[in-house]
PDB file of C-alpha atoms in Angstrom:
ATOM      1  CA  UNK A  16      28.672  51.521  55.142  1.00  0.00           C
ATOM      2  CA  UNK A  17      26.466  51.646  51.677  1.00  0.00           C
ATOM      3  CA  UNK A  18      23.970  50.880  49.542  1.00  0.00           C
ATOM      4  CA  UNK A  19      23.655  51.269  46.018  1.00  0.00           C
ATOM      5  CA  UNK A  20      19.356  51.938  44.958  1.00  0.00           C
ATOM      6  CA  UNK A  21      19.294  51.569  41.432  1.00  0.00           C
ATOM      7  CA  UNK A  22      15.951  52.192  39.232  1.00  0.00           C
ATOM      8  CA  UNK A  23      15.261  49.548  36.602  1.00  0.00           C
ATOM      9  CA  UNK A  24      13.628  50.034  33.785  1.00  0.00           C
ATOM     10  CA  UNK A  25      15.892  52.406  31.556  1.00  0.00           C
ATOM     11  CA  UNK A  26      18.685  51.341  33.482  1.00  0.00           C
ATOM     12  CA  UNK A  27      19.173  47.723  34.092  1.00  0.00           C
ATOM     13  CA  UNK A  28      16.221  46.557  31.312  1.00  0.00           C
ATOM     14  CA  UNK A  29      14.539  48.312  28.595  1.00  0.00           C
ATOM     15  CA  UNK A  30      11.108  50.088  29.872  1.00  0.00           C
ATOM     16  CA  UNK A  31       7.826  47.237  29.976  1.00  0.00           C
ATOM     17  CA  UNK A  32       5.749  49.741  28.673  1.00  0.00           C
ATOM     18  CA  UNK A  33       7.073  50.994  25.775  1.00  0.00           C
ATOM     19  CA  UNK A  34       7.800  46.840  24.341  1.00  0.00           C
ATOM     20  CA  UNK A  35       4.232  46.144  25.839  1.00  0.00           C
ATOM     21  CA  UNK A  36       3.493  49.597  23.221  1.00  0.00           C
ATOM     22  CA  UNK A  37       5.035  48.336  20.613  1.00  0.00           C
ATOM     23  CA  UNK A  38       3.868  44.304  20.614  1.00  0.00           C
ATOM     24  CA  UNK A  39       0.478  45.749  21.231  1.00  0.00           C
ATOM     25  CA  UNK A  40       0.070  48.208  18.487  1.00  0.00           C
ATOM     26  CA  UNK A  41      -1.048  51.235  20.530  1.00  0.00           C
ATOM     27  CA  UNK A  42       2.048  53.933  20.684  1.00  0.00           C
ATOM     28  CA  UNK A  43       0.235  55.983  23.112  1.00  0.00           C
ATOM     29  CA  UNK A  44       1.403  53.261  26.074  1.00  0.00           C
ATOM     30  CA  UNK A  45       4.702  54.439  25.601  1.00  0.00           C
ATOM     31  CA  UNK A  46       4.155  57.188  27.946  1.00  0.00           C
ATOM     32  CA  UNK A  47       6.747  56.646  30.847  1.00  0.00           C
ATOM     33  CA  UNK A  48       8.035  58.373  34.142  1.00  0.00           C
ATOM     34  CA  UNK A  49       9.853  59.877  31.953  1.00  0.00           C
ATOM     35  CA  UNK A  50       6.351  61.978  30.116  1.00  0.00           C
ATOM     36  CA  UNK A  51       4.985  62.242  33.359  1.00  0.00           C
ATOM     37  CA  UNK A  52       5.934  62.757  36.280  1.00  0.00           C
ATOM     38  CA  UNK A  53       2.879  62.686  37.905  1.00  0.00           C
ATOM     39  CA  UNK A  54       3.489  58.040  37.993  1.00  0.00           C
ATOM     40  CA  UNK A  55      -0.522  57.661  39.756  1.00  0.00           C
ATOM     41  CA  UNK A  56      -2.213  59.725  36.689  1.00  0.00           C
ATOM     42  CA  UNK A  57       0.129  57.743  34.614  1.00  0.00           C
ATOM     43  CA  UNK A  58      -0.997  54.004  35.619  1.00  0.00           C
ATOM     44  CA  UNK A  59      -4.358  55.162  36.030  1.00  0.00           C
ATOM     45  CA  UNK A  60      -4.699  56.719  32.418  1.00  0.00           C
ATOM     46  CA  UNK A  61      -2.380  53.116  31.628  1.00  0.00           C
ATOM     47  CA  UNK A  62      -5.404  51.411  33.389  1.00  0.00           C
ATOM     48  CA  UNK A  63      -8.032  52.866  31.128  1.00  0.00           C
ATOM     49  CA  UNK A  64      -6.006  51.610  28.051  1.00  0.00           C
ATOM     50  CA  UNK A  65      -6.017  48.590  28.709  1.00  0.00           C
ATOM     51  CA  UNK A  66      -9.469  48.470  29.710  1.00  0.00           C
ATOM     52  CA  UNK A  67     -10.849  50.841  26.309  1.00  0.00           C
ATOM     53  CA  UNK A  68      -8.475  47.191  24.354  1.00  0.00           C
ATOM     54  CA  UNK A  69      -9.453  44.856  26.378  1.00  0.00           C
ATOM     55  CA  UNK A  70      -5.633  44.283  27.372  1.00  0.00           C
ATOM     56  CA  UNK A  71      -5.094  41.864  30.802  1.00  0.00           C
ATOM     57  CA  UNK A  72      -1.806  40.553  32.955  1.00  0.00           C
ATOM     58  CA  UNK A  73      -1.381  37.280  30.663  1.00  0.00           C
ATOM     59  CA  UNK A  74      -1.028  39.675  27.168  1.00  0.00           C
ATOM     60  CA  UNK A  75       1.530  42.183  29.981  1.00  0.00           C
ATOM     61  CA  UNK A  76       3.281  39.256  30.488  1.00  0.00           C
ATOM     62  CA  UNK A  77       3.817  38.130  27.163  1.00  0.00           C
ATOM     63  CA  UNK A  78       5.229  40.606  26.410  1.00  0.00           C
ATOM     64  CA  UNK A  79       7.459  41.079  29.398  1.00  0.00           C
ATOM     65  CA  UNK A  80       8.922  37.448  28.565  1.00  0.00           C
ATOM     66  CA  UNK A  81      10.229  38.109  25.265  1.00  0.00           C
ATOM     67  CA  UNK A  82      12.000  41.032  26.579  1.00  0.00           C
ATOM     68  CA  UNK A  83      16.002  40.840  28.312  1.00  0.00           C
ATOM     69  CA  UNK A  84      18.306  42.934  30.529  1.00  0.00           C
ATOM     70  CA  UNK A  85      19.688  45.487  28.419  1.00  0.00           C
ATOM     71  CA  UNK A  86      23.471  44.522  27.126  1.00  0.00           C
ATOM     72  CA  UNK A  87      25.502  44.769  30.312  1.00  0.00           C
ATOM     73  CA  UNK A  88      23.230  45.235  32.495  1.00  0.00           C
ATOM     74  CA  UNK A  89      23.807  42.203  34.036  1.00  0.00           C
ATOM     75  CA  UNK A  90      27.903  42.244  34.728  1.00  0.00           C
ATOM     76  CA  UNK A  91      27.285  45.266  35.906  1.00  0.00           C
ATOM     77  CA  UNK A  92      25.022  44.123  38.148  1.00  0.00           C
ATOM     78  CA  UNK A  93      27.110  40.692  39.455  1.00  0.00           C
ATOM     79  CA  UNK A  94      30.285  43.431  39.692  1.00  0.00           C
ATOM     80  CA  UNK A  95      28.559  45.905  41.820  1.00  0.00           C
ATOM     81  CA  UNK A  96      26.877  43.171  44.139  1.00  0.00           C
ATOM     82  CA  UNK A  97      30.989  42.241  44.630  1.00  0.00           C
ATOM     83  CA  UNK A  98      31.462  45.919  46.196  1.00  0.00           C
ATOM     84  CA  UNK A  99      28.166  47.037  48.168  1.00  0.00           C
ATOM     85  CA  UNK A 100      24.491  45.924  48.618  1.00  0.00           C
ATOM     86  CA  UNK A 101      22.465  46.566  45.738  1.00  0.00           C
ATOM     87  CA  UNK A 102      18.063  47.444  46.471  1.00  0.00           C
ATOM     88  CA  UNK A 103      16.541  47.494  43.179  1.00  0.00           C
ATOM     89  CA  UNK A 104      13.760  50.362  44.036  1.00  0.00           C
ATOM     90  CA  UNK A 105      11.624  50.787  41.070  1.00  0.00           C
ATOM     91  CA  UNK A 106       7.935  51.729  40.829  1.00  0.00           C
ATOM     92  CA  UNK A 107       6.725  48.104  38.490  1.00  0.00           C
ATOM     93  CA  UNK A 108       4.684  45.690  39.772  1.00  0.00           C
ATOM     94  CA  UNK A 109       5.926  41.938  41.609  1.00  0.00           C
ATOM     95  CA  UNK A 110       3.555  40.301  38.370  1.00  0.00           C
ATOM     96  CA  UNK A 111       5.998  42.733  35.661  1.00  0.00           C
ATOM     97  CA  UNK A 112       8.686  42.202  37.430  1.00  0.00           C
ATOM     98  CA  UNK A 113       9.269  38.851  37.993  1.00  0.00           C
ATOM     99  CA  UNK A 114      10.914  36.679  34.632  1.00  0.00           C
ATOM    100  CA  UNK A 115      13.238  39.919  34.256  1.00  0.00           C
ATOM    101  CA  UNK A 116      14.570  38.739  38.088  1.00  0.00           C
ATOM    102  CA  UNK A 117      15.466  36.492  37.112  1.00  0.00           C
ATOM    103  CA  UNK A 118      16.984  36.846  33.934  1.00  0.00           C
ATOM    104  CA  UNK A 119      19.476  39.656  36.424  1.00  0.00           C
ATOM    105  CA  UNK A 120      19.974  37.048  38.734  1.00  0.00           C
ATOM    106  CA  UNK A 121      17.351  37.936  41.565  1.00  0.00           C
ATOM    107  CA  UNK A 122      18.730  40.664  43.190  1.00  0.00           C
ATOM    108  CA  UNK A 123      16.727  42.482  45.715  1.00  0.00           C
ATOM    109  CA  UNK A 124      13.726  44.171  44.725  1.00  0.00           C
ATOM    110  CA  UNK A 125      11.121  46.330  46.348  1.00  0.00           C
ATOM    111  CA  UNK A 126       7.987  47.307  44.275  1.00  0.00           C
ATOM    112  CA  UNK A 127       4.834  47.323  43.935  1.00  0.00           C
ATOM    113  CA  UNK A 128       2.031  44.954  43.241  1.00  0.00           C
ATOM    114  CA  UNK A 129      -1.138  45.103  40.655  1.00  0.00           C
ATOM    115  CA  UNK A 130      -4.724  44.445  41.862  1.00  0.00           C
ATOM    116  CA  UNK A 131      -6.320  42.008  39.194  1.00  0.00           C
ATOM    117  CA  UNK A 132      -9.002  40.461  38.203  1.00  0.00           C
ATOM    118  CA  UNK A 133     -10.224  37.022  38.438  1.00  0.00           C
ATOM    119  CA  UNK A 134     -10.927  37.677  34.372  1.00  0.00           C
ATOM    120  CA  UNK A 135      -7.305  38.979  34.407  1.00  0.00           C
ATOM    121  CA  UNK A 136      -8.303  42.614  33.933  1.00  0.00           C
ATOM    122  CA  UNK A 137      -5.949  44.727  36.041  1.00  0.00           C
ATOM    123  CA  UNK A 138      -8.594  46.671  38.017  1.00  0.00           C
ATOM    124  CA  UNK A 139      -6.289  48.757  40.583  1.00  0.00           C
ATOM    125  CA  UNK A 140      -2.418  49.222  41.917  1.00  0.00           C
ATOM    126  CA  UNK A 141      -1.609  48.850  44.996  1.00  0.00           C
ATOM    127  CA  UNK A 142       2.103  51.992  45.875  1.00  0.00           C
ATOM    128  CA  UNK A 143       4.290  50.147  48.899  1.00  0.00           C
ATOM    129  CA  UNK A 144       4.368  53.930  50.175  1.00  0.00           C
ATOM    130  CA  UNK A 145       3.923  57.046  48.837  1.00  0.00           C
ATOM    131  CA  UNK A 146       6.507  58.287  46.584  1.00  0.00           C
ATOM    132  CA  UNK A 147       8.483  55.386  47.054  1.00  0.00           C
ATOM    133  CA  UNK A 148      12.456  55.220  46.210  1.00  0.00           C
ATOM    134  CA  UNK A 149      11.978  58.063  48.454  1.00  0.00           C
ATOM    135  CA  UNK A 150      10.652  57.020  51.640  1.00  0.00           C
ATOM    136  CA  UNK A 151      12.722  53.556  51.080  1.00  0.00           C
ATOM    137  CA  UNK A 152      16.119  56.527  50.254  1.00  0.00           C
ATOM    138  CA  UNK A 153      15.713  57.762  53.193  1.00  0.00           C
ATOM    139  CA  UNK A 154      14.319  54.684  55.376  1.00  0.00           C
ATOM    140  CA  UNK A 155      17.773  52.993  55.034  1.00  0.00           C
ATOM    141  CA  UNK A 156      19.548  56.795  56.351  1.00  0.00           C
ATOM    142  CA  UNK A 157      17.629  56.036  59.298  1.00  0.00           C
ATOM    143  CA  UNK A 158      19.660  52.926  59.972  1.00  0.00           C
ATOM    144  CA  UNK A 159      22.767  53.546  59.980  1.00  0.00           C
ATOM    145  CA  UNK A 160      23.734  53.047  55.674  1.00  0.00           C
ATOM    146  CA  UNK A 161      24.772  55.657  53.407  1.00  0.00           C
ATOM    147  CA  UNK A 162      22.667  55.448  50.049  1.00  0.00           C
ATOM    148  CA  UNK A 163      23.822  56.106  46.715  1.00  0.00           C
ATOM    149  CA  UNK A 164      20.897  55.753  43.902  1.00  0.00           C
ATOM    150  CA  UNK A 165      20.885  56.147  40.027  1.00  0.00           C
ATOM    151  CA  UNK A 166      17.648  56.486  37.625  1.00  0.00           C
ATOM    152  CA  UNK A 167      16.942  57.995  33.975  1.00  0.00           C
ATOM    153  CA  UNK A 168      13.661  59.484  35.165  1.00  0.00           C
ATOM    154  CA  UNK A 169      11.609  62.419  36.860  1.00  0.00           C
ATOM    155  CA  UNK A 170      10.255  60.025  40.053  1.00  0.00           C
ATOM    156  CA  UNK A 171      14.341  58.589  40.475  1.00  0.00           C
ATOM    157  CA  UNK A 172      15.103  62.153  41.152  1.00  0.00           C
ATOM    158  CA  UNK A 173      13.673  62.271  44.888  1.00  0.00           C
ATOM    159  CA  UNK A 174      16.509  59.722  46.062  1.00  0.00           C
ATOM    160  CA  UNK A 175      19.331  60.550  44.006  1.00  0.00           C
ATOM    161  CA  UNK A 176      18.955  63.996  45.435  1.00  0.00           C
ATOM    162  CA  UNK A 177      19.020  62.803  49.102  1.00  0.00           C
ATOM    163  CA  UNK A 178      21.953  60.489  48.847  1.00  0.00           C
ATOM    164  CA  UNK A 179      25.371  60.348  49.265  1.00  0.00           C
ATOM    165  CA  UNK A 180      25.634  60.158  46.045  1.00  0.00           C
ATOM    166  CA  UNK A 181      23.798  60.210  42.539  1.00  0.00           C
ATOM    167  CA  UNK A 182      24.043  59.788  39.053  1.00  0.00           C
ATOM    168  CA  UNK A 183      21.531  60.004  36.163  1.00  0.00           C
ATOM    169  CA  UNK A 184      22.055  56.597  33.437  1.00  0.00           C
ATOM    170  CA  UNK A 185      20.928  56.883  30.377  1.00  0.00           C
ATOM    171  CA  UNK A 186      18.033  59.723  31.611  1.00  0.00           C
ATOM    172  CA  UNK A 187      16.499  62.407  28.588  1.00  0.00           C
ATOM    173  CA  UNK A 188      18.211  65.341  26.994  1.00  0.00           C
ATOM    174  CA  UNK A 189      15.731  67.582  29.429  1.00  0.00           C
ATOM    175  CA  UNK A 190      15.698  65.855  32.619  1.00  0.00           C
ATOM    176  CA  UNK A 191      20.148  66.638  31.928  1.00  0.00           C
ATOM    177  CA  UNK A 192      19.472  70.068  31.541  1.00  0.00           C
ATOM    178  CA  UNK A 193      17.012  70.627  33.863  1.00  0.00           C
ATOM    179  CA  UNK A 194      20.009  68.959  36.696  1.00  0.00           C
ATOM    180  CA  UNK A 195      22.527  70.164  35.798  1.00  0.00           C
ATOM    181  CA  UNK A 196      24.760  69.426  38.964  1.00  0.00           C
ATOM    182  CA  UNK A 197      23.726  65.738  38.640  1.00  0.00           C
ATOM    183  CA  UNK A 198      25.990  63.378  36.676  1.00  0.00           C
ATOM    184  CA  UNK A 199      24.869  61.993  34.160  1.00  0.00           C
ATOM    185  CA  UNK A 200      26.088  58.628  32.392  1.00  0.00           C
ATOM    186  CA  UNK A 201      25.818  56.507  29.142  1.00  0.00           C
ATOM    187  CA  UNK A 202      27.783  53.988  29.310  1.00  0.00           C
ATOM    188  CA  UNK A 203      27.687  51.332  32.453  1.00  0.00           C
ATOM    189  CA  UNK A 204      31.468  50.836  32.988  1.00  0.00           C
ATOM    190  CA  UNK A 205      31.478  54.814  33.903  1.00  0.00           C
ATOM    191  CA  UNK A 206      28.214  54.506  36.491  1.00  0.00           C
ATOM    192  CA  UNK A 207      30.193  51.634  38.071  1.00  0.00           C
ATOM    193  CA  UNK A 208      33.215  53.780  38.075  1.00  0.00           C
ATOM    194  CA  UNK A 209      31.529  56.696  39.650  1.00  0.00           C
ATOM    195  CA  UNK A 210      29.416  54.254  42.780  1.00  0.00           C
ATOM    196  CA  UNK A 211      33.169  53.073  42.825  1.00  0.00           C
ATOM    197  CA  UNK A 212      34.746  56.698  43.648  1.00  0.00           C
ATOM    198  CA  UNK A 213      31.623  57.279  45.947  1.00  0.00           C
ATOM    199  CA  UNK A 214      32.316  54.899  48.532  1.00  0.00           C
ATOM    200  CA  UNK A 215      36.454  55.985  48.485  1.00  0.00           C
TER     201      UNK A 215
END
């Protein structure tokens, strides 16, 4: 009995913070978990930048409304869900993800939530649990599932390495070089074939 666990940003949809950095003209917001492995540190830094520029949830949601899934992502997900259960494990937030989930056909998403003041300023964030991707994969294994995992960033490595099969997808050259033992793919068709093969 398998469950496939996928990262969201960089795998199925573009990186939200990179899109917002471009839309807002604040290039330093392009930093992601590909650059900073410590997610708490990264998010607190981001919130500081937002506060400094007087930007809140609405401005980010306006950018997200313009984002489409990566080409081929919905078809990949539809095909994958034909033969395995799929959960998207993301360090993003409910307030960001909803319009993207709609465009992907409402797959199951486990993520986190933002703390937002009445004036729309983001004052903090609440993580679902520590090391949420790895913790979730281990919890699924504890109830009898074999997991297959794929992602692109430092914060995906735990769930990839803890799974029966794990794959990097459109990752950085640095991560691929540091973890040569993890198969790495660039195309949805190749990742789909690898997942299918891992279940045989």
